[in-house]
XYZ file of C-alpha atoms in Angstrom:
446
model
C -58.987 -79.303 78.660
C -58.677 -81.606 81.699
C -55.118 -82.775 82.450
C -53.756 -85.565 84.538
C -54.402 -84.442 88.274
C -57.517 -82.156 87.561
C -60.284 -82.531 90.057
C -62.954 -83.424 87.540
C -61.376 -86.548 86.499
C -62.813 -89.907 87.723
C -60.109 -92.523 87.913
C -60.243 -96.367 88.123
C -57.948 -98.324 90.522
C -54.665 -99.200 88.948
C -53.986 -102.810 88.233
C -51.007 -104.667 89.637
C -48.567 -106.396 87.389
C -46.829 -109.615 88.281
C -43.764 -107.724 89.348
C -46.055 -105.805 91.871
C -45.853 -102.366 90.199
C -49.099 -100.626 89.249
C -50.243 -99.631 85.672
C -53.428 -98.525 84.181
C -56.591 -100.514 84.344
C -57.696 -102.764 81.563
C -60.958 -102.622 79.923
C -63.131 -99.537 79.352
C -61.926 -96.314 80.961
C -64.072 -95.052 83.784
C -66.320 -91.999 82.962
C -63.921 -90.534 82.264
C -60.295 -91.047 83.163
C -58.393 -88.354 81.102
C -54.836 -89.337 82.108
C -53.234 -89.576 78.695
C -51.023 -92.448 79.709
C -53.997 -94.474 81.057
C -55.778 -93.803 77.680
C -52.642 -94.918 75.873
C -52.607 -98.117 77.922
C -56.257 -98.729 77.301
C -55.914 -98.417 73.695
C -52.936 -100.746 73.689
C -54.994 -103.321 75.750
C -57.775 -103.332 73.262
C -55.457 -104.322 70.431
C -53.535 -106.733 72.581
C -56.827 -108.731 73.363
C -57.533 -109.016 69.560
C -53.998 -110.154 68.990
C -54.179 -112.576 71.982
C -50.803 -111.413 73.285
C -49.474 -113.342 76.264
C -49.489 -111.315 79.504
C -45.710 -110.954 79.850
C -45.384 -109.673 76.335
C -47.988 -107.052 77.090
C -46.058 -105.988 80.093
C -42.966 -105.510 78.014
C -44.695 -103.698 75.108
C -46.728 -101.082 77.039
C -44.003 -100.044 79.565
C -41.591 -97.209 78.650
C -38.091 -98.446 78.206
C -36.660 -95.415 79.795
C -37.766 -92.234 81.715
C -35.606 -89.243 82.380
C -36.477 -86.297 84.537
C -34.135 -83.425 84.453
C -33.760 -80.038 86.260
C -32.920 -77.126 83.792
C -31.446 -74.119 85.539
C -31.691 -71.055 83.103
C -30.316 -67.595 83.234
C -33.233 -65.282 82.539
C -32.950 -61.943 81.020
C -33.206 -60.010 84.401
C -29.948 -61.709 85.500
C -31.674 -64.208 87.826
C -32.117 -68.128 87.287
C -35.159 -70.100 86.981
C -35.189 -73.913 87.311
C -37.450 -75.610 84.660
C -38.421 -79.405 84.758
C -37.900 -81.296 81.740
C -38.666 -84.979 80.547
C -37.344 -87.293 77.809
C -39.244 -90.735 77.615
C -38.119 -93.643 75.373
C -40.973 -96.030 74.990
C -39.497 -98.483 72.487
C -36.468 -99.208 70.398
C -37.385 -102.559 69.225
C -37.825 -101.499 65.572
C -35.046 -98.820 65.582
C -33.984 -95.730 67.199
C -36.491 -93.903 69.394
C -38.200 -90.925 67.567
C -40.329 -88.111 68.862
C -40.879 -84.540 69.437
C -40.142 -82.117 72.202
C -42.923 -79.821 73.527
C -42.600 -76.580 75.437
C -45.924 -76.109 77.451
C -46.927 -75.011 80.896
C -49.048 -78.013 81.462
C -46.690 -80.790 80.406
C -46.730 -83.753 82.557
C -44.610 -86.944 82.714
C -47.745 -89.128 82.105
C -48.522 -87.106 79.001
C -44.911 -87.396 77.733
C -45.118 -91.178 78.424
C -48.419 -91.387 76.517
C -47.020 -89.444 73.595
C -43.898 -91.716 73.523
C -46.302 -94.648 73.210
C -48.278 -93.249 70.522
C -45.041 -92.479 68.496
C -44.081 -96.158 68.783
C -47.456 -97.238 67.321
C -47.427 -94.364 64.715
C -44.036 -95.361 63.406
C -45.140 -99.028 63.152
C -48.457 -98.175 61.554
C -46.667 -96.499 58.497
C -43.927 -99.134 58.552
C -40.850 -97.000 59.215
C -37.833 -98.313 61.276
C -38.213 -96.084 64.509
C -39.335 -96.761 67.905
C -41.183 -94.080 69.996
C -40.087 -91.348 72.203
C -41.147 -87.858 73.445
C -39.921 -85.006 75.392
C -41.176 -81.968 77.204
C -40.269 -78.909 79.263
C -42.824 -77.253 81.755
C -42.552 -73.628 80.647
C -44.634 -71.017 79.008
C -42.777 -70.010 75.763
C -45.243 -67.119 75.291
C -43.825 -65.450 78.388
C -40.036 -66.071 77.403
C -37.706 -64.093 75.243
C -35.786 -65.738 72.411
C -32.621 -65.523 74.370
C -34.166 -67.270 77.481
C -35.736 -69.967 75.284
C -32.245 -70.670 73.693
C -30.471 -70.846 76.899
C -33.161 -73.262 78.276
C -33.073 -75.280 75.252
C -29.389 -75.780 75.284
C -29.287 -76.558 78.805
C -32.060 -79.182 78.425
C -30.086 -80.726 75.484
C -27.075 -80.930 77.703
C -29.058 -82.762 80.338
C -30.542 -85.281 77.936
C -27.628 -85.567 75.550
C -26.315 -89.004 76.979
C -29.582 -90.760 75.829
C -30.148 -89.081 72.546
C -28.165 -89.385 69.227
C -28.464 -90.195 65.589
C -28.628 -94.037 66.418
C -30.255 -93.714 69.726
C -33.165 -91.161 69.937
C -34.041 -88.548 67.420
C -36.006 -85.501 68.688
C -38.253 -83.345 66.483
C -40.540 -80.173 66.878
C -43.778 -80.363 68.718
C -45.972 -78.020 70.562
C -44.354 -74.578 70.696
C -41.002 -75.714 69.455
C -39.874 -75.283 65.869
C -37.004 -75.483 63.317
C -35.008 -72.938 65.350
C -35.385 -75.127 68.534
C -34.056 -78.030 66.545
C -31.072 -76.071 65.221
C -30.095 -75.159 68.934
C -30.394 -78.733 69.999
C -28.175 -79.892 66.865
C -25.542 -77.336 67.648
C -25.378 -77.966 71.412
C -25.225 -81.816 70.749
C -22.676 -81.333 68.204
C -20.371 -79.057 70.148
C -20.223 -81.728 72.916
C -19.689 -84.559 70.431
C -16.894 -82.580 68.677
C -18.436 -83.064 65.187
C -21.494 -81.974 63.357
C -24.369 -84.556 63.747
C -26.950 -83.753 61.171
C -29.087 -86.826 62.221
C -29.551 -86.013 65.880
C -32.773 -84.148 65.203
C -35.345 -83.613 62.424
C -37.376 -80.539 61.637
C -34.187 -78.494 61.111
C -33.864 -75.486 58.900
C -32.889 -76.205 55.394
C -29.537 -74.452 56.067
C -28.468 -76.919 58.611
C -29.590 -80.278 57.002
C -33.295 -80.055 56.990
C -35.518 -81.651 54.484
C -37.658 -79.916 51.830
C -41.266 -80.905 52.562
C -40.810 -81.423 56.290
C -42.656 -78.272 57.393
C -45.807 -79.241 55.615
C -45.488 -83.072 56.128
C -47.955 -83.591 58.978
C -50.676 -81.750 57.190
C -49.952 -83.167 53.897
C -49.949 -86.684 55.195
C -53.271 -85.922 56.829
C -54.742 -84.686 53.511
C -53.719 -87.788 51.799
C -55.432 -89.961 54.479
C -58.636 -87.650 54.211
C -58.553 -88.042 50.498
C -58.476 -91.781 50.656
C -61.218 -91.858 53.279
C -63.360 -89.602 51.143
C -62.877 -92.028 48.069
C -64.057 -94.881 50.280
C -67.013 -93.125 51.524
C -67.914 -91.576 48.265
C -67.604 -88.094 49.543
C -66.712 -85.559 46.955
C -63.839 -83.568 48.309
C -64.410 -80.741 46.008
C -67.105 -78.785 47.953
C -66.860 -80.954 51.071
C -67.190 -78.837 54.196
C -64.196 -78.763 56.601
C -63.778 -77.424 60.277
C -60.315 -77.181 61.925
C -59.746 -76.934 65.562
C -56.302 -75.629 66.122
C -54.746 -73.245 63.595
C -51.118 -73.868 64.159
C -48.727 -75.607 61.894
C -50.712 -78.715 61.218
C -54.213 -77.237 61.238
C -53.390 -74.135 59.007
C -51.431 -76.181 56.487
C -54.166 -78.893 56.370
C -56.757 -76.273 55.822
C -54.673 -74.756 52.934
C -54.048 -78.200 51.235
C -57.728 -79.210 51.495
C -58.915 -75.766 50.146
C -56.496 -76.410 47.193
C -58.289 -79.699 46.563
C -61.634 -77.869 46.343
C -62.860 -78.238 49.979
C -64.696 -75.395 51.663
C -63.201 -74.445 54.964
C -66.279 -73.295 57.137
C -64.495 -72.709 60.528
C -61.176 -72.556 62.109
C -59.891 -71.749 65.560
C -56.955 -71.217 67.854
C -56.423 -70.865 71.507
C -58.343 -67.462 71.735
C -61.390 -68.659 69.832
C -62.800 -69.485 66.503
C -64.267 -68.037 63.402
C -66.998 -69.341 61.229
C -68.381 -68.686 57.603
C -70.744 -71.301 56.336
C -71.670 -69.655 53.227
C -68.646 -68.499 51.228
C -66.237 -70.334 53.447
C -62.822 -68.980 54.785
C -59.742 -68.521 52.760
C -57.006 -70.291 54.662
C -54.263 -67.866 53.689
C -56.308 -64.832 54.954
C -56.710 -66.588 58.348
C -53.017 -67.332 58.513
C -52.186 -63.610 57.796
C -54.653 -62.546 60.460
C -53.010 -64.915 62.911
C -49.603 -63.704 61.895
C -50.513 -60.047 62.551
C -52.919 -60.200 65.469
C -51.933 -63.339 67.130
C -55.410 -64.997 66.590
C -57.755 -65.832 63.741
C -60.692 -64.139 65.782
C -61.900 -60.949 64.065
C -61.241 -61.959 60.452
C -63.567 -59.768 58.310
C -66.700 -61.590 56.896
C -66.673 -64.281 59.793
C -68.528 -64.567 63.005
C -66.974 -65.609 66.237
C -67.432 -69.175 67.514
C -65.972 -71.064 70.546
C -63.580 -73.968 70.261
C -66.240 -76.269 71.841
C -69.040 -75.203 69.369
C -66.647 -75.657 66.422
C -66.260 -79.289 67.431
C -70.130 -79.855 67.068
C -70.547 -78.104 63.647
C -72.436 -80.042 61.022
C -69.594 -80.711 58.379
C -68.136 -83.390 56.307
C -64.570 -83.250 57.759
C -63.617 -82.216 61.349
C -59.980 -81.839 62.007
C -58.910 -81.740 65.706
C -55.384 -80.146 65.426
C -54.959 -78.863 69.019
C -54.097 -80.833 72.115
C -55.390 -84.093 73.783
C -58.883 -84.811 75.077
C -60.911 -82.490 72.955
C -63.599 -85.015 71.934
C -64.803 -86.852 75.160
C -67.804 -88.629 76.325
C -69.190 -85.265 77.274
C -69.455 -83.952 73.693
C -69.127 -87.177 71.469
C -72.977 -87.444 71.006
C -73.032 -84.001 69.648
C -70.288 -84.392 66.880
C -71.960 -84.139 63.542
C -68.978 -84.629 61.141
C -68.901 -87.484 58.683
C -65.030 -87.885 59.277
C -62.971 -86.929 62.136
C -59.172 -86.666 61.113
C -56.949 -86.510 64.062
C -54.116 -84.128 63.126
C -53.384 -83.725 66.789
C -52.096 -86.463 69.173
C -54.828 -88.170 71.443
C -57.743 -85.619 70.812
C -60.405 -88.438 71.201
C -60.972 -90.382 74.383
C -61.647 -94.196 74.307
C -65.270 -93.482 75.513
C -65.730 -90.985 72.897
C -64.431 -93.451 70.236
C -66.992 -95.814 71.009
C -69.838 -93.149 70.745
C -68.561 -91.962 67.272
C -68.148 -95.598 65.956
C -71.598 -96.414 67.106
C -72.887 -93.215 65.401
C -71.242 -94.081 62.188
C -68.640 -91.569 62.177
C -65.367 -92.548 60.774
C -62.326 -91.498 62.899
C -59.033 -91.453 61.153
C -56.796 -91.902 64.141
C -53.672 -89.808 65.159
C -51.328 -92.845 64.707
C -52.291 -92.829 61.042
C -53.637 -89.477 60.191
C -50.771 -87.404 61.483
C -47.979 -89.783 60.659
C -46.849 -87.636 57.780
C -44.585 -85.718 60.123
C -42.543 -88.609 61.372
C -42.499 -90.103 57.920
C -40.752 -87.178 56.429
C -38.632 -86.897 59.529
C -37.513 -90.415 58.648
C -36.626 -89.114 55.294
C -34.633 -86.181 56.805
C -32.749 -88.548 58.973
C -31.907 -90.759 56.055
C -30.795 -87.692 54.042
C -28.730 -86.347 56.816
C -26.836 -89.639 57.456
C -26.064 -89.889 53.754
C -25.492 -86.189 53.181
C -27.500 -86.578 50.138
C -30.590 -84.557 49.760
C -33.895 -84.974 47.794
C -36.099 -82.635 45.752
C -39.473 -81.648 47.391
C -41.266 -83.565 44.775
C -39.495 -86.751 45.576
C -40.217 -86.138 49.174
C -43.911 -85.575 48.630
C -44.215 -88.525 46.226
C -42.581 -90.996 48.815
C -44.860 -89.604 51.531
C -47.979 -90.058 49.380
C -46.947 -93.676 48.666
C -46.387 -94.510 52.311
C -49.575 -92.923 53.488
C -51.696 -94.611 50.877
C -50.282 -98.004 51.669
C -50.839 -97.459 55.427
C -54.520 -96.451 54.866
C -55.108 -99.568 52.913
C -53.429 -101.758 55.495
C -55.437 -100.221 58.373
C -58.604 -100.350 56.461
C -57.926 -104.105 55.609
C -57.693 -104.858 59.324
C -60.757 -102.817 60.304
C -62.804 -105.147 57.903
C -60.934 -108.231 58.908
C -61.695 -107.798 62.609
C -64.863 -105.759 62.177
C -63.609 -102.740 64.344
C -63.050 -99.065 64.035
C -60.017 -97.500 62.331
C -58.168 -96.670 65.572
C -58.469 -100.304 66.898
C -57.510 -101.510 63.520
C -54.352 -99.185 63.289
C -53.372 -100.532 66.895
C -53.771 -104.091 65.873
C -51.562 -103.416 62.852
C -48.979 -101.579 64.938
C -48.789 -103.514 68.016
C -48.711 -106.690 65.937
C -45.651 -105.423 64.243
C -43.868 -104.402 67.449
C -44.626 -107.664 69.124
C -43.362 -109.714 66.126
C -40.052 -107.682 66.258
C -39.801 -108.145 70.034
C -40.348 -111.936 69.807
C -37.822 -112.338 66.973
C -35.176 -110.313 68.586
C -35.818 -112.089 72.119
C -35.296 -110.687 75.467
C -31.634 -110.043 76.528
C -30.005 -111.779 78.422
């Protein structure tokens, strides 16, 4: 995947704001700018044009409110120290506390974290929950670190960002290569410094320290609800529908399992080492999960043939689920996509230029700020439960999630028809409109 700063990326010149600082270009992205923050700005600009927002309001809404860069000296197992770089970006707090995950990955960049924070703002607004957007990241390779090294790095990172996070300020959650244990370390570190247990400082925690039932499956479950609604609208029978999943982590594997339980046939799945294919009998998700647990990859599962991640994306199927990282469907491969529905379980897997190709070809893209919003929705439920110290049953969580996702799908679809646009543009029109309305109602202080 091309990242910010890669040599094969063609960039457009940055525009100048009234204040003289630079930002990403308006209009179509060049062929093809894969800087994630430029993509996020392009998506925002498209919605802002439909909403006819004034230039000054656009400048306020697209700019991150706060960007923090920290150094994280960490004692390694050999007795030496390594200094990692970490980020926490708060894009907006107009509608409530900032909310967003923390990822540990060797290719994390500040622009990537800024983009993810923007997407969180619009995601929360799309489903109508009272949060703004934030994101965090540490440049590291968790696969090469011991559990002790990860804990010490996480706790130091938490200490460095502790003055801007909190139950009423900014609430982190798991993301790429972070999990419930990571959140427990963050909660404990924050709580020790605060002198009291703060259940609401993070979400995605283990149940034993205030986590919510249903949170682990929430992103995938929300995505399955959105896919089900899209299939109803398009008159696709989910029972027997063919599904390909790129990225067999938490969201991808659980989405495959849930759709399989609904009667869909999973024909291909992949992880970072490659993919597997069985177009006849299909793949049993639980067997693929077991293979990945034991061998570290799904590749080699009996009764399957090997397939590359790139080839998986272009398989003929009813439903394609990109559940890996950003910029997987670009202008280079968009013309080859043969799915009827692309459901984005990952953040930012499709570029703006690719979006236009898919829309022209009649492929329905269920955008990330709608399709994977189940995770932040149940994170909201966990936050509410933690603040009240009153916890719900899993059935209550899932029913509330289903209600919110169905309503959000209907609201996005309504705007898609009203403006005659694709689902992503419709979701952005809905979300940006809500944040703009809140910003105007609150006013600009002082």
